[in-house]
mmCIF file of C-alpha atoms and ligand atoms in Angstrom:
data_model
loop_
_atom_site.group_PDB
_atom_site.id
_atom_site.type_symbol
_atom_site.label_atom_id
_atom_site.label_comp_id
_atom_site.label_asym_id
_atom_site.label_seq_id
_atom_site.Cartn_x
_atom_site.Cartn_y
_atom_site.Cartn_z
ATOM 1 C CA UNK A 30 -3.653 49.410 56.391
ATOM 2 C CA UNK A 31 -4.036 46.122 55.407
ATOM 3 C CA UNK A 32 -2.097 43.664 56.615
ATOM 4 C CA UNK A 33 -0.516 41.423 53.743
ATOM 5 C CA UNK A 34 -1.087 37.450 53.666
ATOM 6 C CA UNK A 35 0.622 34.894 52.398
ATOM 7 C CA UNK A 36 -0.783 31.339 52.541
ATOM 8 C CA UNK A 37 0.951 27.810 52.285
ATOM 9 C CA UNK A 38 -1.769 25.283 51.196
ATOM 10 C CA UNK A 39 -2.395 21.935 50.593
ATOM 11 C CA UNK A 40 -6.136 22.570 49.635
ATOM 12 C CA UNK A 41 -8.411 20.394 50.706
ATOM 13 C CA UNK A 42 -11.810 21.197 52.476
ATOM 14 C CA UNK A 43 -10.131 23.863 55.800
ATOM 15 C CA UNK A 44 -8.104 24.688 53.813
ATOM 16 C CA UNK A 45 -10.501 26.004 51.086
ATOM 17 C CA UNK A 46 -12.016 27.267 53.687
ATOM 18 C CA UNK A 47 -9.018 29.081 54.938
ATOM 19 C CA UNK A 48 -8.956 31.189 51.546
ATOM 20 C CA UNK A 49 -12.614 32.306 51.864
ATOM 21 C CA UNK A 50 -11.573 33.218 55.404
ATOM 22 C CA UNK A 51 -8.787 35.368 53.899
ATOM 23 C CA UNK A 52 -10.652 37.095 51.361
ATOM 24 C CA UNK A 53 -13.674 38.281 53.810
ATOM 25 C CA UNK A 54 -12.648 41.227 54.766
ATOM 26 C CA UNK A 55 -10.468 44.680 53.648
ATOM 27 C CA UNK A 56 -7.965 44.155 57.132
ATOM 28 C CA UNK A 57 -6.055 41.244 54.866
ATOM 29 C CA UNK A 58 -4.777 41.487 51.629
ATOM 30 C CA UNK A 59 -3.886 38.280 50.176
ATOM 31 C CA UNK A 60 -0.881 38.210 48.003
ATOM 32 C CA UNK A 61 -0.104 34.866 47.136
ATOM 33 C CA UNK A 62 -0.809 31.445 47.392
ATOM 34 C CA UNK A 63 2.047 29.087 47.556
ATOM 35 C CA UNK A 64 0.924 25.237 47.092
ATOM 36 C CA UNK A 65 2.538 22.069 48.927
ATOM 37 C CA UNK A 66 1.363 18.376 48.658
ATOM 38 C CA UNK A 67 -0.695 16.853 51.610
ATOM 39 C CA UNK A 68 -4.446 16.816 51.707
ATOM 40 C CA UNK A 69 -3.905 16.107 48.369
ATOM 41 C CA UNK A 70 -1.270 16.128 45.502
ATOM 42 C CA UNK A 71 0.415 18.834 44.452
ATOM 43 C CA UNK A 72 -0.756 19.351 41.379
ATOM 44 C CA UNK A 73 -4.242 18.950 42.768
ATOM 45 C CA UNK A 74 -3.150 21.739 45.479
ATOM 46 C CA UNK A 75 -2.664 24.266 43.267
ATOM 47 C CA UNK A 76 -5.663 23.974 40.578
ATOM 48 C CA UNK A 77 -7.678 23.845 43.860
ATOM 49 C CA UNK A 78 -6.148 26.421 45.159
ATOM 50 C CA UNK A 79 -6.705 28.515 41.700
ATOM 51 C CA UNK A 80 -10.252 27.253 41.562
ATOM 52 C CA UNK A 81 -11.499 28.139 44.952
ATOM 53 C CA UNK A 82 -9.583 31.540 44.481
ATOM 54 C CA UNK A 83 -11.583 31.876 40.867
ATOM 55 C CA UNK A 84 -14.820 30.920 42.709
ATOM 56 C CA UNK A 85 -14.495 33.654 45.222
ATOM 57 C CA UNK A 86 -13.426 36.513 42.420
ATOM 58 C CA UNK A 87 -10.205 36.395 43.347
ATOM 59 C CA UNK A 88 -8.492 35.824 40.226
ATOM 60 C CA UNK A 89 -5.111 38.131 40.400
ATOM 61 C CA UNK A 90 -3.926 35.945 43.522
ATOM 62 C CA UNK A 91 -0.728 33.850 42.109
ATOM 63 C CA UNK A 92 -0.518 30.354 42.669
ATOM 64 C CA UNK A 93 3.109 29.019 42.990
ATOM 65 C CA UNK A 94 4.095 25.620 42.821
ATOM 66 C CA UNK A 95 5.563 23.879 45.840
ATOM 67 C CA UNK A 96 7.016 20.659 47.029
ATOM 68 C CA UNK A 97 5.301 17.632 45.037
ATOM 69 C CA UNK A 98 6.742 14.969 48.196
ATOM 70 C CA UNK A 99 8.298 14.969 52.008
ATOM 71 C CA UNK A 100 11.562 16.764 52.422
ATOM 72 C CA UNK A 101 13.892 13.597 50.332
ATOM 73 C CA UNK A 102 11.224 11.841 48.666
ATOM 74 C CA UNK A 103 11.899 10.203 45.721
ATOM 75 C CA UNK A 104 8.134 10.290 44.404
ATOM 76 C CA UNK A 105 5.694 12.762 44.296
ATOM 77 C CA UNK A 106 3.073 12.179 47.068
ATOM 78 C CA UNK A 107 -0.574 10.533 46.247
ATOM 79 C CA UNK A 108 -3.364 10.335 48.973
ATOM 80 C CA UNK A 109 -3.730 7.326 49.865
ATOM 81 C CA UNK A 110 -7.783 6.389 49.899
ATOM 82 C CA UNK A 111 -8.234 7.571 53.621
ATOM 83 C CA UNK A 112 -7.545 10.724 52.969
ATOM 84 C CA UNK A 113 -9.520 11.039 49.745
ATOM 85 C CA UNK A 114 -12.494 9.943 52.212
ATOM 86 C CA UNK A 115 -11.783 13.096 54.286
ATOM 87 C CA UNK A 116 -11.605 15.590 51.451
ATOM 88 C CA UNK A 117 -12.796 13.892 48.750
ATOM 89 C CA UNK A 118 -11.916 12.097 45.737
ATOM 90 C CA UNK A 119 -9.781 15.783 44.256
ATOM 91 C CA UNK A 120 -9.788 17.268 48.007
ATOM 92 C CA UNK A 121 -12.741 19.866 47.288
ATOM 93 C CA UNK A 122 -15.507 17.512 48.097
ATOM 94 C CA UNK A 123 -18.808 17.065 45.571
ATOM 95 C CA UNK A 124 -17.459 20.359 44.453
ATOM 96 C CA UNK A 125 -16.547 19.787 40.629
ATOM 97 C CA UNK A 126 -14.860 23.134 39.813
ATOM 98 C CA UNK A 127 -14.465 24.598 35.921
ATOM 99 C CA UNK A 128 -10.951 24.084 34.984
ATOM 100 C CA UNK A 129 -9.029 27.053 37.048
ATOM 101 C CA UNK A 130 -8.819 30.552 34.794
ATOM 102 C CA UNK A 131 -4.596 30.123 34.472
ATOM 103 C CA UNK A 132 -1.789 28.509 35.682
ATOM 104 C CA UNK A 133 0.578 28.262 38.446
ATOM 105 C CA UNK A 134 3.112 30.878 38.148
ATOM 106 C CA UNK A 135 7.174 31.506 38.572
ATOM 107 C CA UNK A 136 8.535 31.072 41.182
ATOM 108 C CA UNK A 137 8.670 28.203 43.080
ATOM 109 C CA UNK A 138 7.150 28.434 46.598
ATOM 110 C CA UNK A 139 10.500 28.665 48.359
ATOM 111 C CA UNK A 140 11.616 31.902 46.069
ATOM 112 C CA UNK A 141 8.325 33.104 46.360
ATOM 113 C CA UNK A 142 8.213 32.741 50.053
ATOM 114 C CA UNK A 143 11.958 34.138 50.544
ATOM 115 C CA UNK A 144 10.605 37.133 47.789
ATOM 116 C CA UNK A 145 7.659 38.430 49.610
ATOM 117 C CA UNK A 146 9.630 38.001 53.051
ATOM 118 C CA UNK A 147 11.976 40.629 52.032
ATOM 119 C CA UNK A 148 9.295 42.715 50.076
ATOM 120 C CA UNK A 149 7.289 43.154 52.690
ATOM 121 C CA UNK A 150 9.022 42.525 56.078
ATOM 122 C CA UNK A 151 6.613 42.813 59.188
ATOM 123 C CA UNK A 152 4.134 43.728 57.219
ATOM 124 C CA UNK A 153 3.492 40.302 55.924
ATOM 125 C CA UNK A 154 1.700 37.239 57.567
ATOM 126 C CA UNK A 155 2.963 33.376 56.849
ATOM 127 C CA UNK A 156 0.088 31.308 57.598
ATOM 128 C CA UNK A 157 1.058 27.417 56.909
ATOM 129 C CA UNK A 158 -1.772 25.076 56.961
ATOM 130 C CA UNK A 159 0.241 21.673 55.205
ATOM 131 C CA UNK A 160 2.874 19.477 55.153
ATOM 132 C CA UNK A 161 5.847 22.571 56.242
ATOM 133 C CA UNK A 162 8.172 21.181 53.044
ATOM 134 C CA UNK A 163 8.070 25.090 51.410
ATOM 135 C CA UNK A 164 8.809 26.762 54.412
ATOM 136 C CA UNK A 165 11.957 24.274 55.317
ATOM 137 C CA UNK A 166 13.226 24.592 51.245
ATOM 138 C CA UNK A 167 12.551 28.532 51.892
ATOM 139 C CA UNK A 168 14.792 28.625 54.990
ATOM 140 C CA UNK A 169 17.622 26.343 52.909
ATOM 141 C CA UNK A 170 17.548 28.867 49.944
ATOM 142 C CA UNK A 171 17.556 31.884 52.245
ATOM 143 C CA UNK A 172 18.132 31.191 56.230
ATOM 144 C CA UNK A 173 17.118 35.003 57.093
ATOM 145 C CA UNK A 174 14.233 36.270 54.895
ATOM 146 C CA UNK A 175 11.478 34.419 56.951
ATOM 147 C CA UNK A 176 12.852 35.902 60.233
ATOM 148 C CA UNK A 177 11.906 39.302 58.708
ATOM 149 C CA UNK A 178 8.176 38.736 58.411
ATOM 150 C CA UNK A 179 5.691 40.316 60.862
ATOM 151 C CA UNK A 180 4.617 36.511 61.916
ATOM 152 C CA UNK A 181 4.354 32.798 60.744
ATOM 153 C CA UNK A 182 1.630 30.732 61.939
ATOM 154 C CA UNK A 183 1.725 27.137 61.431
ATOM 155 C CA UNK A 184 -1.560 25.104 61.756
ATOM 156 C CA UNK A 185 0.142 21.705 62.427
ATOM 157 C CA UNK A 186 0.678 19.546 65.697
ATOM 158 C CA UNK A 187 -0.773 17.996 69.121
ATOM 159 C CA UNK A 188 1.130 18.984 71.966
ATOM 160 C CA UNK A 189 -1.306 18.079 75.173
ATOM 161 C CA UNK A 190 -3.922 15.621 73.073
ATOM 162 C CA UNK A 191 -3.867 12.719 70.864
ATOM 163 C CA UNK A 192 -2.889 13.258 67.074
ATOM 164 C CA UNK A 193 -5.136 12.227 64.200
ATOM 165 C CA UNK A 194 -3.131 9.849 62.092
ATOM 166 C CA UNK A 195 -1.290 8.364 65.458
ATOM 167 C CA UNK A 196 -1.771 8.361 68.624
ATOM 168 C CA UNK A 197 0.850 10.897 68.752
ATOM 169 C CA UNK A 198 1.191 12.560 65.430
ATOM 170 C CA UNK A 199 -1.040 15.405 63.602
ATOM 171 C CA UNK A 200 -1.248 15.300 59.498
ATOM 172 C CA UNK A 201 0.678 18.157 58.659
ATOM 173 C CA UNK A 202 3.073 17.556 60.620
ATOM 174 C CA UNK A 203 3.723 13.775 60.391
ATOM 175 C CA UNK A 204 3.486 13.988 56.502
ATOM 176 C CA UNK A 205 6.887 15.692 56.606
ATOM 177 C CA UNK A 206 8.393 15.857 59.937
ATOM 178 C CA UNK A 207 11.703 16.390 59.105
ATOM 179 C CA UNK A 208 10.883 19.512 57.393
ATOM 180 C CA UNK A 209 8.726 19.986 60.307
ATOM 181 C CA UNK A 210 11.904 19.359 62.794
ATOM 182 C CA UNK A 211 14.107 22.006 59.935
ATOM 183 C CA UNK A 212 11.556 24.542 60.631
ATOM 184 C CA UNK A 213 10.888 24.262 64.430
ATOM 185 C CA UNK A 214 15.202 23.690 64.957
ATOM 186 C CA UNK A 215 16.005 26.843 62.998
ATOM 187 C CA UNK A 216 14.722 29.385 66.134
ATOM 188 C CA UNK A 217 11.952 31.022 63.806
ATOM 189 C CA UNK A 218 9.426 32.353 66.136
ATOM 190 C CA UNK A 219 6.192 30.903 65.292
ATOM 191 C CA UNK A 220 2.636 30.703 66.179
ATOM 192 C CA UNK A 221 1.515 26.753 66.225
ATOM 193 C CA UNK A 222 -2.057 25.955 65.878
ATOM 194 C CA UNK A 223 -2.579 22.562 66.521
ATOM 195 C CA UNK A 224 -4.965 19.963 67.499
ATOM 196 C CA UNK A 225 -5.237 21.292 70.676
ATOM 197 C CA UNK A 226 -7.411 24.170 69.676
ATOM 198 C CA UNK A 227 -8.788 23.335 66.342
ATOM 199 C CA UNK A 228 -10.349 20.198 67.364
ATOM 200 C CA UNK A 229 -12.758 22.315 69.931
ATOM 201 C CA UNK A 230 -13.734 24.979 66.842
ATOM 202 C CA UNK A 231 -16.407 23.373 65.030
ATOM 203 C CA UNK A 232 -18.235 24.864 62.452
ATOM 204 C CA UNK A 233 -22.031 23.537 62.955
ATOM 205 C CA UNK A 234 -23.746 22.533 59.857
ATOM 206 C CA UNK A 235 -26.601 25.131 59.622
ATOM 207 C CA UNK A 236 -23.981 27.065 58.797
ATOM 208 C CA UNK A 237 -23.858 25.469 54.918
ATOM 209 C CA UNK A 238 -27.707 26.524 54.569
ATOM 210 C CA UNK A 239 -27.089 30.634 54.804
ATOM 211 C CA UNK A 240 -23.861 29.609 52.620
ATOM 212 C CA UNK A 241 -26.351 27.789 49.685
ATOM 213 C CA UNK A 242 -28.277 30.860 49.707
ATOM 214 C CA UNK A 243 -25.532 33.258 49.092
ATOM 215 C CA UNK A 244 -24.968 32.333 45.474
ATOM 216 C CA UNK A 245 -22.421 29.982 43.375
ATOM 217 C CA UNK A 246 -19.673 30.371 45.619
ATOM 218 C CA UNK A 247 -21.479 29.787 48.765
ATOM 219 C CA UNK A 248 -22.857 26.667 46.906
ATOM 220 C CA UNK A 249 -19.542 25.917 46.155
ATOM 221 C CA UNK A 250 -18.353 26.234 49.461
ATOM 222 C CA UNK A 251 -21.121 24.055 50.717
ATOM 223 C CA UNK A 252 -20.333 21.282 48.669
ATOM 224 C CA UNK A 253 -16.773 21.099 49.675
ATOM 225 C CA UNK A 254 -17.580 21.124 53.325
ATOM 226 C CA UNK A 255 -20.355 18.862 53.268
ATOM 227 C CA UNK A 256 -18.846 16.190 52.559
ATOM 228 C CA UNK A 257 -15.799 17.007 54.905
ATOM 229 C CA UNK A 258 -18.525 17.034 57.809
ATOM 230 C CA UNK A 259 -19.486 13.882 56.625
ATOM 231 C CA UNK A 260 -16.295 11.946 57.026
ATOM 232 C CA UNK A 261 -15.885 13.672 60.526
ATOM 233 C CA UNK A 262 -19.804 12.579 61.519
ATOM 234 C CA UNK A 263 -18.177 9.091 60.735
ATOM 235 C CA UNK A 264 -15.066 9.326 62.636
ATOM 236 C CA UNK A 265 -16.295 11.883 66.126
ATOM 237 C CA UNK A 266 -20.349 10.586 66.258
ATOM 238 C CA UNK A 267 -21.783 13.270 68.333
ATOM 239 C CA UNK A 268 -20.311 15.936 67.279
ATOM 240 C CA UNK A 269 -21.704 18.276 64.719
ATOM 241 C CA UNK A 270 -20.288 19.319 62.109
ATOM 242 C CA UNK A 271 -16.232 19.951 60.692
ATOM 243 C CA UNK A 272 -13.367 21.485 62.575
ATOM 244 C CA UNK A 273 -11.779 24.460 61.177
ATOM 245 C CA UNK A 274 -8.424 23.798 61.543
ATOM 246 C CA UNK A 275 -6.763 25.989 59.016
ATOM 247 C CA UNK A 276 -9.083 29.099 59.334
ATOM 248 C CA UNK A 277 -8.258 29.134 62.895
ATOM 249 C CA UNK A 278 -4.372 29.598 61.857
ATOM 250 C CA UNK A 279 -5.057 32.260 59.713
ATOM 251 C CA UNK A 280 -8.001 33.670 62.510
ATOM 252 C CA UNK A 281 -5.129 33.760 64.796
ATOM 253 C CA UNK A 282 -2.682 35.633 62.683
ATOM 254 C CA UNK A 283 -4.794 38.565 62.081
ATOM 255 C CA UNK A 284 -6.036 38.231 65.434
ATOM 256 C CA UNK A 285 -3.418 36.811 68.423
ATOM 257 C CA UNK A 286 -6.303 36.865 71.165
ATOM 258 C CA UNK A 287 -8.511 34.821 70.218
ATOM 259 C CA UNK A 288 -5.974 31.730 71.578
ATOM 260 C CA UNK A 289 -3.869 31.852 74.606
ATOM 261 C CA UNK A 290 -0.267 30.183 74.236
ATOM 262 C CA UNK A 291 2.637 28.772 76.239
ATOM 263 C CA UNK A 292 5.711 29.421 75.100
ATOM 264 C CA UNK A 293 8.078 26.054 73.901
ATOM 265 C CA UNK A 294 11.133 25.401 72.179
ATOM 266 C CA UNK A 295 9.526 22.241 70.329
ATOM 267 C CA UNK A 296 11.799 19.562 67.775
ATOM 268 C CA UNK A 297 10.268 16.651 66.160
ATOM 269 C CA UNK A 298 10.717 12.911 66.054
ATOM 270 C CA UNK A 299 11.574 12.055 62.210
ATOM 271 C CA UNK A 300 10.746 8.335 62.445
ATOM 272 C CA UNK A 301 9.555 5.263 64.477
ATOM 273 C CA UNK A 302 6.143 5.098 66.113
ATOM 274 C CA UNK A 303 6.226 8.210 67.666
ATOM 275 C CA UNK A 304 7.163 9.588 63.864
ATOM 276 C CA UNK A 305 5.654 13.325 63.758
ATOM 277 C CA UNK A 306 5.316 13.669 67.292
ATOM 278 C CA UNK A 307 6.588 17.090 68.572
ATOM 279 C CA UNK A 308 8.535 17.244 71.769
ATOM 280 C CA UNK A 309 10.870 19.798 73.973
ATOM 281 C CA UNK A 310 14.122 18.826 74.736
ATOM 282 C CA UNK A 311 15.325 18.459 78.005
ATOM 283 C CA UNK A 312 18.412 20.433 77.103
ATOM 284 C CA UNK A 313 16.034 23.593 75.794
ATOM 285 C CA UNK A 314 13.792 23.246 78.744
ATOM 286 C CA UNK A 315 15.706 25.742 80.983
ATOM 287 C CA UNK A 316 16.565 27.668 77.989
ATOM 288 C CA UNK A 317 14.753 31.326 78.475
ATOM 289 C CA UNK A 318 14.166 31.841 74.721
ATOM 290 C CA UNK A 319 11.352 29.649 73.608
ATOM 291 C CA UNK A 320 10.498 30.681 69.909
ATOM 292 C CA UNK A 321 7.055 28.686 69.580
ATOM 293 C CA UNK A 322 4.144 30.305 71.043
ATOM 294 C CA UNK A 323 1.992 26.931 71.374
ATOM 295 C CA UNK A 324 -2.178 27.466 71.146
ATOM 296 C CA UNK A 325 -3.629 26.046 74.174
ATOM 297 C CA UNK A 326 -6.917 27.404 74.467
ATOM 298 C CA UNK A 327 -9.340 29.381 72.180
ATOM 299 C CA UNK A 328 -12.125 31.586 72.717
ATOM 300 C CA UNK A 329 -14.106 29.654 70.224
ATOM 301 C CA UNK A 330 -17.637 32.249 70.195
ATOM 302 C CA UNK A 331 -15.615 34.977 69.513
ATOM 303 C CA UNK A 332 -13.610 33.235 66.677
ATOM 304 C CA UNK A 333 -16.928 31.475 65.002
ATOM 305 C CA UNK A 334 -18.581 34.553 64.785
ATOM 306 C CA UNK A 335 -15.558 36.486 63.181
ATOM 307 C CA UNK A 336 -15.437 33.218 60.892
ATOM 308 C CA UNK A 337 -18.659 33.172 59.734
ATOM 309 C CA UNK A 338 -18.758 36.923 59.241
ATOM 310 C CA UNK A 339 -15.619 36.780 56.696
ATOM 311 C CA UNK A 340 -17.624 33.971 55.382
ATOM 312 C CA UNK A 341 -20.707 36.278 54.379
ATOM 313 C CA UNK A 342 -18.687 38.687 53.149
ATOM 314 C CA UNK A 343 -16.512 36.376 50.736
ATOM 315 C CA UNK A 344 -19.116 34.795 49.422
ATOM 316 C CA UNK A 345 -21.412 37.683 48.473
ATOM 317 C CA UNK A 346 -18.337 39.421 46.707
ATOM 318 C CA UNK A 347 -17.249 41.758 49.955
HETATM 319 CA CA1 CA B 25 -4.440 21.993 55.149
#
């Protein structure tokens, strides 16, 4: 049986590429999308979200709205031009989707969340691959229903290496870190996929060629990732082509093996220079629980050749 999906986005280019991911094959069943600011804004979440859904025929997938700023903001969050050189000037790239088939739908992320927690139970897969604002708001409406789902997998953090927006601090997790520290604090056992892995899963750019020839969506696709390898030709010369950070999360909820992780107990600094950087306590470190099962290593062949199967099969319809 399939297992069900849910996925927390702030969709720009991985994480685009996270839905195709999620859609290529009959072993996932996506229910819902749930959309958080980050990458981009969260308006601009969710119509991509709807768009790249629409491109890939997978209209029936609701869209929920989600947190429009960090965990006490008073404004909604903008991308500030750095990012927009990363994911482009809307966060899909040269990709200039039609105006998405509908709208985002009742209720919020949190409900939603909390809704399909309790539906579905262990069934159901959490993969988070933004800012973790919906998942803290879904633990403050409802403490318990995300403890009953069969696993939540956070792409976020950078336990042994450098961040990418500090020396210390990942994206994700520095755009909201004290929604990040609500979430880590609270004891949910979680799967973090961080820096530490998806930094060493490239996608090589041949890859966008046999993606052009599969059609509109692969050219879709193509377009949207282009330009993400471009920005990261810019920033890690050398190195071709785009990590896949948020396919990996979901790649390692339908499939634990293809990392190997150390179990932590992990909080998160909330402000200063070392703002977003994740940490153990010394008071947890003798502690025998440890709810986060950190990623460490990846088998990265066997997870680029599931991920560019799924691809295939997304983008010529399944
Ligand atoms: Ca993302």
């Amino acid at each position: 049986m399939a297992r069900k999906l849910l996925l927390d986005l702030d969709v720009g280019a991985d994480d685009a590429l996270a839905i195709a991911y999620a859609l290529g094959g009959p072993d996932l069943e996506l229910l819902a999308v749930t959309a958080v600011f980050g990458n981009v804004s969260q308006r601009e979440a969710q119509e991509n979200a709807m768009s790249v859904l629409d491109a890939l025929g997978a209209r029936l997938v609701p869209v929920h709205p989600g947190a429009v700023g960090a965990r006490g903001a008073e404004l909604p969050w903008e991308p500030d031009p750095s990012v927009r050189r990363i994911h482009g000037p809307r966060g899909l790239g040269r990709w200039r989707p039609p105006a998405p088939s509908r709208r985002a739908e009742a209720p919020t992320a949190p409900s939603a969340i909390n809704r399909l927690c309790r539906e579905w139970g262990s069934e159901l897969a959490v993969v988070a691959t933004g800012p973790l604002t919906n998942l803290a708001a879904a633990l403050d409406e409802d403490p318990d229903a995300l403890f009953a789902a069969g696993s939540v997998t956070v792409m976020g953090g950078a336990v042994s290496c450098e961040g990418n927006v500090s020396a210390v601090a990942e994206a994700n997790i520095a755009a909201d870190p004290a929604s990040a520290r609500r979430v880590l604090e609270s004891g949910l056992p979680l799967t973090l996929v961080g820096l530490d892995v998806t930094m060493r899963a490239f996608l090589p750019r041949g890859a966008l060629e046999r993606w052009r020839d599969a059609g509109p969506a692969g050219e879709a696709l193509a377009a949207i990732v282009d330009f993400y390898m471009d920005s990261y030709e810019g920033r890690y010369p050398g190195r071709d082509g785009c990590p896949l950070h948020d396919p990996l999360a979901v790649a390692v909820a339908r499939d634990p093996l293809v990392v190997d992780c150390v179990p932590m107990a992990l909080s998160c600094e909330t402000e200063g220079p070392l703002n977003g950087r994740l940490f153990q306590r010394l008071a947890d470190l003798p502690r025998a629980r440890k709810p986060h099962a950190v990623a460490m290593d990846v088998d990265v062949d066997r997870f680029l050749r599931d991920f560019e199967e799924r691809l295939e099969r997304a983008l010529r319809g399944r």
